[in-house]
Coordinates of C-alpha atoms and ligand atoms in Angstrom, one line a residue:
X137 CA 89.2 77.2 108.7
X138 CA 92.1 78.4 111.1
X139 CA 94.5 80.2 109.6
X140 CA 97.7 78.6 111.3
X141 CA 96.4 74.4 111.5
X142 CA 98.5 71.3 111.7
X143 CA 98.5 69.0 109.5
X144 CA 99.7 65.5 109.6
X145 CA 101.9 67.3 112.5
X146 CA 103.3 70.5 110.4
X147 CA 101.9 74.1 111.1
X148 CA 100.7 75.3 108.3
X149 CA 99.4 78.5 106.9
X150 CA 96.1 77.8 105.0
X151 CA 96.8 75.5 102.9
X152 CA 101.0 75.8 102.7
X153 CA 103.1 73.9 105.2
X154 CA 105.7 76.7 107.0
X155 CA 108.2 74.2 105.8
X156 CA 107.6 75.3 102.8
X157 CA 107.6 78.8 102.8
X158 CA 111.0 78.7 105.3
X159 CA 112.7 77.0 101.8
X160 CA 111.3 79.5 99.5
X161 CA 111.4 82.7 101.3
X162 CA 114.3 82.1 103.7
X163 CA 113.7 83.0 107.5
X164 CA 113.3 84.8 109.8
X165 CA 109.4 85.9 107.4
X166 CA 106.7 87.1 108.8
X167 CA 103.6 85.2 107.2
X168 CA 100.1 86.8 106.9
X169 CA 97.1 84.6 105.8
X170 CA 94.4 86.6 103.5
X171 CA 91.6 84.6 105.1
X172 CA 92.0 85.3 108.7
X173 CA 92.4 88.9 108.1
X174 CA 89.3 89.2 105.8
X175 CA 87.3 87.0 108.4
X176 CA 88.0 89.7 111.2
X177 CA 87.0 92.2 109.0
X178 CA 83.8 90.5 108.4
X179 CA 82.8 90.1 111.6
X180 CA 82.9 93.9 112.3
X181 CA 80.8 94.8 109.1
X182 CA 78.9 92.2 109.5
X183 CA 78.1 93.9 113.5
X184 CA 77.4 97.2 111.7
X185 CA 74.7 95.6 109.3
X186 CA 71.5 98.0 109.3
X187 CA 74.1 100.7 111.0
X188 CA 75.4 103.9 109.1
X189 CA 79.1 102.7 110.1
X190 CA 82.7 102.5 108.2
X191 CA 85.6 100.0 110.1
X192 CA 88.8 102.7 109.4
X193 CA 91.7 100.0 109.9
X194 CA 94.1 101.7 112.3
X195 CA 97.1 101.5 109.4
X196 CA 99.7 101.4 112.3
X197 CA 99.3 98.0 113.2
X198 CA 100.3 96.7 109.6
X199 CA 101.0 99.2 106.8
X200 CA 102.3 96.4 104.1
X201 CA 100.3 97.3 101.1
X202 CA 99.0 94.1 100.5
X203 CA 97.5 93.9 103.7
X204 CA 95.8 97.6 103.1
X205 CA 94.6 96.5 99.6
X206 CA 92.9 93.5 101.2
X207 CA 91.1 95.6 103.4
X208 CA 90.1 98.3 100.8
X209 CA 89.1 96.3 98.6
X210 CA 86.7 95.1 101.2
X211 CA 85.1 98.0 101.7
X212 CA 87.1 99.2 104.7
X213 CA 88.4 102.9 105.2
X214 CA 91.5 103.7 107.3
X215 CA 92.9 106.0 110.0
X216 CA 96.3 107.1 109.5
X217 CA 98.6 109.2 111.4
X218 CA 101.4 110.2 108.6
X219 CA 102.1 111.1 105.6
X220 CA 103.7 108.2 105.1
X221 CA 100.2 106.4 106.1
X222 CA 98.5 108.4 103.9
X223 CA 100.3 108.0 100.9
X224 CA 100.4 104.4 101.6
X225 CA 96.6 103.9 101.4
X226 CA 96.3 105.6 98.5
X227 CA 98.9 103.9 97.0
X228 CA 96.9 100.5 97.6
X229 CA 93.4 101.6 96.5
X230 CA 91.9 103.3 99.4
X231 CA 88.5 105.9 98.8
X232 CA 89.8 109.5 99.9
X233 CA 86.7 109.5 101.6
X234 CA 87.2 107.1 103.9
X235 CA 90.0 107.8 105.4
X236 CA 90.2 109.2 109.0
X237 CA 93.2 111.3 110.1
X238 CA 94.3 111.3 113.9
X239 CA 98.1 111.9 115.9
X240 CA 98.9 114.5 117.8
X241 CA 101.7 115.9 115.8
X242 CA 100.1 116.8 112.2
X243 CA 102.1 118.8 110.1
X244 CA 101.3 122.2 107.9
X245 CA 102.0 119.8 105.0
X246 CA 100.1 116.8 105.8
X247 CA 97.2 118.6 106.0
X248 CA 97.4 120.3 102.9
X249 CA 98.5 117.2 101.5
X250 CA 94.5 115.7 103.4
X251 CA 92.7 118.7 102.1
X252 CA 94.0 118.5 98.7
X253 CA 92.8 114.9 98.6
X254 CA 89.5 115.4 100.7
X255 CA 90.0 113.0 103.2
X256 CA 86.2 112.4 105.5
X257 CA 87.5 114.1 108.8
X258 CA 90.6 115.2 110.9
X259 CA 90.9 113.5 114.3
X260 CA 91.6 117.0 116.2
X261 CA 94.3 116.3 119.1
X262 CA 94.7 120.1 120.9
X263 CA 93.5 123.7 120.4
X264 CA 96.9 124.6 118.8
X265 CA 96.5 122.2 115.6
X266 CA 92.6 123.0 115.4
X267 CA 94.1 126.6 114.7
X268 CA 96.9 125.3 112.0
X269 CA 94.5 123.5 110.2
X270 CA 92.3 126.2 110.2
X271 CA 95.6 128.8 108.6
X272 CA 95.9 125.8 106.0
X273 CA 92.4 125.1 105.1
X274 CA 91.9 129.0 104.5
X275 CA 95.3 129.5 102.5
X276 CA 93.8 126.4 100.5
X277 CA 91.0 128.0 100.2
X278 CA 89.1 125.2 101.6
X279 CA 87.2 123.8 104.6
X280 CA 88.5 120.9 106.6
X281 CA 86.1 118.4 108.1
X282 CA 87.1 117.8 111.6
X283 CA 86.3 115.8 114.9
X284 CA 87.8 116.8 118.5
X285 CA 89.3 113.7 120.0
X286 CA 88.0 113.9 123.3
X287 CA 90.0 112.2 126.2
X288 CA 87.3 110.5 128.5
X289 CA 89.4 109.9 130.9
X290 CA 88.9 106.1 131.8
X291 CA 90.8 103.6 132.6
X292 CA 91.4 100.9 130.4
X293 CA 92.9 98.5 132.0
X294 CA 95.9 97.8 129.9
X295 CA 99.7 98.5 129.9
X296 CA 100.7 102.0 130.7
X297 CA 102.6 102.2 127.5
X298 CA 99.1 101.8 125.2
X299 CA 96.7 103.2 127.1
X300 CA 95.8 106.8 125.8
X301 CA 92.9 107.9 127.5
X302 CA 93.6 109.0 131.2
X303 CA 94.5 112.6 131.8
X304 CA 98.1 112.0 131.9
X305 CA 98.2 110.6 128.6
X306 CA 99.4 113.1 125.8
X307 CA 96.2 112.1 123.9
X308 CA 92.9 113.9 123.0
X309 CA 91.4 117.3 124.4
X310 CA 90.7 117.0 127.8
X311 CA 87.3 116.2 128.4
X312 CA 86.1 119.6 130.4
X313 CA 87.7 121.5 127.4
X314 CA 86.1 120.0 124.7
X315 CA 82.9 121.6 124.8
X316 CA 84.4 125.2 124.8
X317 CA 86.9 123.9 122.1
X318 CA 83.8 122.9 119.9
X319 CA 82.3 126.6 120.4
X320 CA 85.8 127.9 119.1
X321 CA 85.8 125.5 115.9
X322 CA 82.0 126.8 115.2
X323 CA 83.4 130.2 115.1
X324 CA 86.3 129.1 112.5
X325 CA 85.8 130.1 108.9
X326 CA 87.5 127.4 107.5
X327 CA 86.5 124.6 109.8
X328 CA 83.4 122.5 109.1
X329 CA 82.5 120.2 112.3
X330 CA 81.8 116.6 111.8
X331 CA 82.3 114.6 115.0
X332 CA 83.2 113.4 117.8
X333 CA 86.3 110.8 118.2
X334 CA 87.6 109.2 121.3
X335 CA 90.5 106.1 121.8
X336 CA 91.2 104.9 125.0
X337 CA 94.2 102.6 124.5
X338 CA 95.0 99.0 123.1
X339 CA 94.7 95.6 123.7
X340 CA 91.6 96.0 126.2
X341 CA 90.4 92.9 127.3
X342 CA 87.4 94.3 129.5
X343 CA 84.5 95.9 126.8
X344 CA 83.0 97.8 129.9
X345 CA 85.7 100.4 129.7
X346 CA 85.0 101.0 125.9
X347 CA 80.6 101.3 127.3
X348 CA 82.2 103.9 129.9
X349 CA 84.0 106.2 127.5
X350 CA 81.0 106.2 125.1
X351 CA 78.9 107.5 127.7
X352 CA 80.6 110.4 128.8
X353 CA 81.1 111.1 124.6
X354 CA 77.5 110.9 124.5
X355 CA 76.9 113.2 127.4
X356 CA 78.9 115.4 125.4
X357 CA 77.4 114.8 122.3
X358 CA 74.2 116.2 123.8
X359 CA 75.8 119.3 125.5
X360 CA 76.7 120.0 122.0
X361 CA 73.2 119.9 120.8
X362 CA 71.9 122.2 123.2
X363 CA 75.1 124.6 121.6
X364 CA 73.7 124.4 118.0
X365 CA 76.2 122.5 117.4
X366 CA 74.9 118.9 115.5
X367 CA 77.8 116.6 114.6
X368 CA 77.0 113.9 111.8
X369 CA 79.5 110.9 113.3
X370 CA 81.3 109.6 116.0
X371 CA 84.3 107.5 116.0
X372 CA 85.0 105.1 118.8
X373 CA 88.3 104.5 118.0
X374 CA 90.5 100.9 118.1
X375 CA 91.4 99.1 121.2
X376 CA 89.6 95.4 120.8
X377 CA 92.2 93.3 122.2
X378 CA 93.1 89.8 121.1
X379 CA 94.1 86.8 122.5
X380 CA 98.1 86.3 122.6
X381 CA 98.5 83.5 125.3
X382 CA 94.9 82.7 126.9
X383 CA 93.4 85.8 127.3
X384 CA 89.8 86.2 127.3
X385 CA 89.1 88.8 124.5
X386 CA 85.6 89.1 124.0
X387 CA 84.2 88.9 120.7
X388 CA 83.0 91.8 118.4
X389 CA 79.4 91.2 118.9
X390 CA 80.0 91.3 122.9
X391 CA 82.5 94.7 122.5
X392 CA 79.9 96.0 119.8
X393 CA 76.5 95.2 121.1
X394 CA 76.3 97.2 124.2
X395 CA 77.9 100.4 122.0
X396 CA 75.6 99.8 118.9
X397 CA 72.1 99.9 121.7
X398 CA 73.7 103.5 123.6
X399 CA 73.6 104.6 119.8
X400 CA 70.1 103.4 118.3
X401 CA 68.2 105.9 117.3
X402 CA 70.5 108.6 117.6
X403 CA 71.4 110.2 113.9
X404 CA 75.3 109.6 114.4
X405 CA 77.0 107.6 111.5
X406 CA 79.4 105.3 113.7
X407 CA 83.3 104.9 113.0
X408 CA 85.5 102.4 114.5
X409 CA 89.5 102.1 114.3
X410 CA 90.5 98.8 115.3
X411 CA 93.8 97.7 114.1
X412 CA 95.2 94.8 115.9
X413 CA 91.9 93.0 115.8
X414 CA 92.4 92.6 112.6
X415 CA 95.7 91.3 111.7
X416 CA 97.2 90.6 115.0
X417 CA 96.1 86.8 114.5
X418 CA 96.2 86.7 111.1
X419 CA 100.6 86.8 111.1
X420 CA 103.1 84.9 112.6
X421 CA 106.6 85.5 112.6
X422 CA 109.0 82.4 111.4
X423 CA 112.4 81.5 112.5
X424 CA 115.2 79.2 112.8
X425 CA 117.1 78.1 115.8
X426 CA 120.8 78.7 115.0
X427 CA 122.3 77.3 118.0
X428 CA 121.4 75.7 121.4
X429 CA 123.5 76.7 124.4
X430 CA 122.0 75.1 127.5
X431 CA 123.6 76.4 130.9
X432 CA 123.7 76.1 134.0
X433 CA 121.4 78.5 135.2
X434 CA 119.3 78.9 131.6
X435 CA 119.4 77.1 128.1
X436 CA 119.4 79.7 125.4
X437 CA 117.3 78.8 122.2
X438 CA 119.6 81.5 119.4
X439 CA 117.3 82.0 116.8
X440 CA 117.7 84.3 113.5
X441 CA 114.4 86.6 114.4
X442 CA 115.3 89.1 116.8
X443 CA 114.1 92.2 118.8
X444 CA 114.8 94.2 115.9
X445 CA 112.2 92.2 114.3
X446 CA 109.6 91.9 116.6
X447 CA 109.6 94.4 119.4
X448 CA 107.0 93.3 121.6
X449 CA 108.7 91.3 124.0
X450 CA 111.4 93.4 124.7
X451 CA 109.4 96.6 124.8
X452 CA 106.0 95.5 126.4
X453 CA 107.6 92.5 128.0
X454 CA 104.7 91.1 125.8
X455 CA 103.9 87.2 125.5
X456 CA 103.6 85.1 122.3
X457 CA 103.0 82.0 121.7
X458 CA 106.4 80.1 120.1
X459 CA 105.7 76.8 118.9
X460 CA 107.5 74.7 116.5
X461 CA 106.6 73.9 113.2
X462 CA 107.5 70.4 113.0
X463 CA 107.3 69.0 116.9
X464 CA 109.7 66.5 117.7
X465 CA 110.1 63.6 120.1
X466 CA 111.9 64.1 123.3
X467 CA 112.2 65.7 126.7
X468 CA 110.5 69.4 126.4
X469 CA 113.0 71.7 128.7
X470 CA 113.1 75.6 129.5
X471 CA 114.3 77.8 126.8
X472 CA 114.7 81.3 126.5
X473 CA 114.4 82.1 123.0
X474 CA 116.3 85.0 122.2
X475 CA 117.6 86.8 119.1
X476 CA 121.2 87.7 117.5
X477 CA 121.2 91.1 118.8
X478 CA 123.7 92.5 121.3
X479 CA 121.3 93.7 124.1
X480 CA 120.7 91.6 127.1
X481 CA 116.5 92.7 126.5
X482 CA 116.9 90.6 123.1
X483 CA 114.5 88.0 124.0
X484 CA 111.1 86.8 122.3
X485 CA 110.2 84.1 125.0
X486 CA 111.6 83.2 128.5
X487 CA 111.6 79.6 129.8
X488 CA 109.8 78.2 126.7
X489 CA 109.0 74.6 127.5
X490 CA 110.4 72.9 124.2
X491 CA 111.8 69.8 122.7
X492 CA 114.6 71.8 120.3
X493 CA 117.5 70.7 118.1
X494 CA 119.5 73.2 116.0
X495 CA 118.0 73.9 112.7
X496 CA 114.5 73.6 113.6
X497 CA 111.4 76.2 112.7
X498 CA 109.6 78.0 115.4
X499 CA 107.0 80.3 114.6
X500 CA 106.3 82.8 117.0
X501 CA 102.3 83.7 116.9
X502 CA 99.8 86.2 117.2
X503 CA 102.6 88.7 115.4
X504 CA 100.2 90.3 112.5
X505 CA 99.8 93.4 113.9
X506 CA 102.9 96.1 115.8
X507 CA 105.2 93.3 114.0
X508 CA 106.9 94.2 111.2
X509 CA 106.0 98.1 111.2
X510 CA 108.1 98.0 114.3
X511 CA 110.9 96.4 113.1
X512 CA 113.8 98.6 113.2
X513 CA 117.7 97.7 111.3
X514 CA 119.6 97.8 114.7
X515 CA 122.7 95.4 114.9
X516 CA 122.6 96.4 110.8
X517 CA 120.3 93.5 110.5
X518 CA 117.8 93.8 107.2
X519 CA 114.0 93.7 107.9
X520 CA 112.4 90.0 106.8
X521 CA 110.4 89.3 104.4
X522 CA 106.0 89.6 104.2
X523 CA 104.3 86.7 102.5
X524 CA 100.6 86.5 102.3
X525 CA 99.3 83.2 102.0
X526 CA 96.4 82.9 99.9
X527 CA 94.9 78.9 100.3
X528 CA 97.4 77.3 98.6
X529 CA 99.0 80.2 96.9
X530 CA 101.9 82.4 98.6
X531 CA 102.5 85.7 97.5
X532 CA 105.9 87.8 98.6
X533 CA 104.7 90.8 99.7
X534 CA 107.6 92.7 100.7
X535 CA 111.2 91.3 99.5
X536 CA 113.6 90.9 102.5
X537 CA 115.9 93.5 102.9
X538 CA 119.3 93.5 101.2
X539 CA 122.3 94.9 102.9
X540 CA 122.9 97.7 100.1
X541 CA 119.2 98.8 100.8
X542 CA 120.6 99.7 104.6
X543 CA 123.4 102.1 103.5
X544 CA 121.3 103.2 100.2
X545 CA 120.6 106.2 101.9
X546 CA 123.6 107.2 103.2
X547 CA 127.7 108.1 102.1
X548 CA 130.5 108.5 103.5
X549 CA 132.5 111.7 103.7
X550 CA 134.0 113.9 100.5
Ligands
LLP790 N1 93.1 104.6 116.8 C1 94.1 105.3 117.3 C2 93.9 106.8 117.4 C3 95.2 104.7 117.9 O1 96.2 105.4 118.5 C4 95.3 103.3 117.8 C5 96.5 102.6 118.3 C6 94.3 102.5 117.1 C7 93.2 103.2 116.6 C8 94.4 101.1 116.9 O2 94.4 100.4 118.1 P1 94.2 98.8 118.2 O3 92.8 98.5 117.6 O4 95.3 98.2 117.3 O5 94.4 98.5 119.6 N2 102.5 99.1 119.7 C9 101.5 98.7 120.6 C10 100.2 99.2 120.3 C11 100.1 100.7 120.1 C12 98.7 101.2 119.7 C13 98.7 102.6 119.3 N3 97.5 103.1 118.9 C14 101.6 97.2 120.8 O6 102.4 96.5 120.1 O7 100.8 96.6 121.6

């Protein structure tokens, strides 16, 4: 079943009509379905069948803690890269032992706040945290399990702002230091080493880049050996991209296939990250149009979802599909569909060939994953709501925002 269908004309979401949901929940609402995001899952697992391997869901790319429940209930572990993460998964069920740490700016108390809970290994970024974490562990009195994120310096093909693993990217040990940096983390008292880890960037279309990285890891891997030094996993990060407009992403069994063979035989317990891949598809974003105001030059579609909600457009210049809910008759023209907010870059389609009136439900697709966790309050607008739909059942997972929750936090002077 396809998570977002027609029927008799009107998107739905499983088996509840958008329609619907707009009158109960109110727009703009992002709305997840359960099934899609526990069918990508699958596939993975189902990949690493007769594999040691573990699917850590990149948190990032939807922390709602429905979403993370889902997963853990589903035997998936998660990488995180905050305290805020971390706390998060625990919150929603996840095994301490199965979750994977990585970011580049871990601080003295997330890590004791890792150790105290025993995550399974810290993604290692640079020689300076590998040193903190080793003060910490030892003040703890413990031993923290750790993996070098080794930067394998390919090319992955993608936008400049989500790919991490050239040189020039702030991610990873370089890949000519990581050997020596191993040598050091052997010689650390409070360090226990555990594997390797490597991301290369997101939304990669092309699995050959992912075949690349995982050779020179492996190349690595071996050097290592031959130093004593025998690590028990290796984590391949995120990265599988999806299909926004009419990409071809390739499916997991084409991305994992050729990875899965370079590992056989080898006594490496395998780790993936992928975030996107799993909810990106699964969530749309629903909206209203508020006003029409063709022009000369362009017709702008105003609808009541903005940049503040979804970022994508405006940041990555990204594309998503916008369709309406109930299509009517009439002439389709260009429309820019843009948001409330006062910035010129407050767009979420350009030249959107649509029949439109005023009043009418868009939902803007492919918006499960970088959505909401993006969202910011600019303009003073509150974040929408999250409803999971569940078959016929809908479930409000995060209220919409209230006014009095923006200034909660704040007062004015004595
Ligand atoms: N692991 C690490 C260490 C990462 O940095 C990321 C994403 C992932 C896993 C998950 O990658 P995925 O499977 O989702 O591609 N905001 C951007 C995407 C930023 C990705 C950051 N890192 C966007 O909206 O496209």
């Amino acid at each position: 079943m396809s998570a977002f269908a027609r029927r008799d004309g009107v998107l739905n979401a499983e088996s509840v009509s958008l329609t619907d949901i707009a009158a109960e929940f109110g727009t703009p609402c992002w709305v997840y379905s359960r099934h899609a995001i526990e069918a990508a899952l699958d596939e993975f697992q189902r990949e690493l069948t007769g594999f040691d391997g573990l699917v850590c869901y990149a948190v990032k790319a939807n922390s709602n803690l429905a979403v993370l429940n889902l997963l853990a209930r589903r035997g998936a572990g998660f990488d995180i890269v905050s305290e805020g993460e971390l706390r998060r998964v625990l919150n929603a069920g996840a095994d301490p032992r199965q979750i994977v740490f990585s970011g580049v700016g871990k601080t003295a108390r997330e890590m004791e706040l890792a150790l105290d809970i025993g995550i399974l290994c810290f993604n290692v970024e640079s020689a300076a945290e590998l040193e903190r974490l080793d003060g910490v562990a030892a003040a703890m009195g413990k031993t923290a399990p750790i993996s070098l994120r080794v930067n394998p310096d390919v090319d992955a093909k993608t936008h400049p702002y989500i790919s991490t693993g050239l040189k020039e990217n702030k991610f990873g040990v370089a890949y000519e230091d990581a050997r020596a940096l191993y040598r050091q983390a052997a010689n650390l008292a409070n360090i226990e080493i555990s594997g390797i880890d490597c991301h290369i960037g997101s939304q990669l279309l092309d699995a050959a880049p992912f075949a690349e990285a995982l050779d020179k890891v492996l190349a690595l891997v071996d050097q290592l050996a031959a130093d004593g030094i025998v690590l028990d996993h290796i984590d391949l990060g995120g990265g599988l991209g999806i299909r926004y407009r009419d990409e071809d992403a390739p499916n997991v069994k084409s991305y994992l296939q050729p990875l899965l063979q370079k590992l056989a035989g080898r006594q490496l317990r395998i780790l993936l990250e992928p975030g996107r891949r799993l909810v990106g598809n699964a969530g749309l974003l629903l909206t209203r149009v508020e006003y029409l105001k063709p022009g000369e030059i362009k017709n702008f579609a105003i609808v009541d979802a903005a940049m503040n909600d979804l970022a994508r457009p405006a940041l990555y210049g990204s594309w998503h599909d916008i369709v309406p809910v109930v299509p009517r008759a009439g002439l389709p023209m260009p429309w820019e569909i843009v948001g409330p907010v006062c910035e010129s870059g407050d767009f979420l389609g350009h030249g959107r060939e649509l029949a439109l009136a005023a009043g009418d439900l868009l939902a803007i697709m492919s918006a499960g994953a970088y959505g909401m966790v993006m969202s910011s309050n600019y303009n003073s607008r509150v974040r929408a709501a999250e409803v999971m739909v569940d078959g016929a059942q809908t479930h409000l997972v995060r209220r919409r925002e209230t006014v009095e929750d923006l200034y909660a936090l704040e007062c004015r002077l004595p």
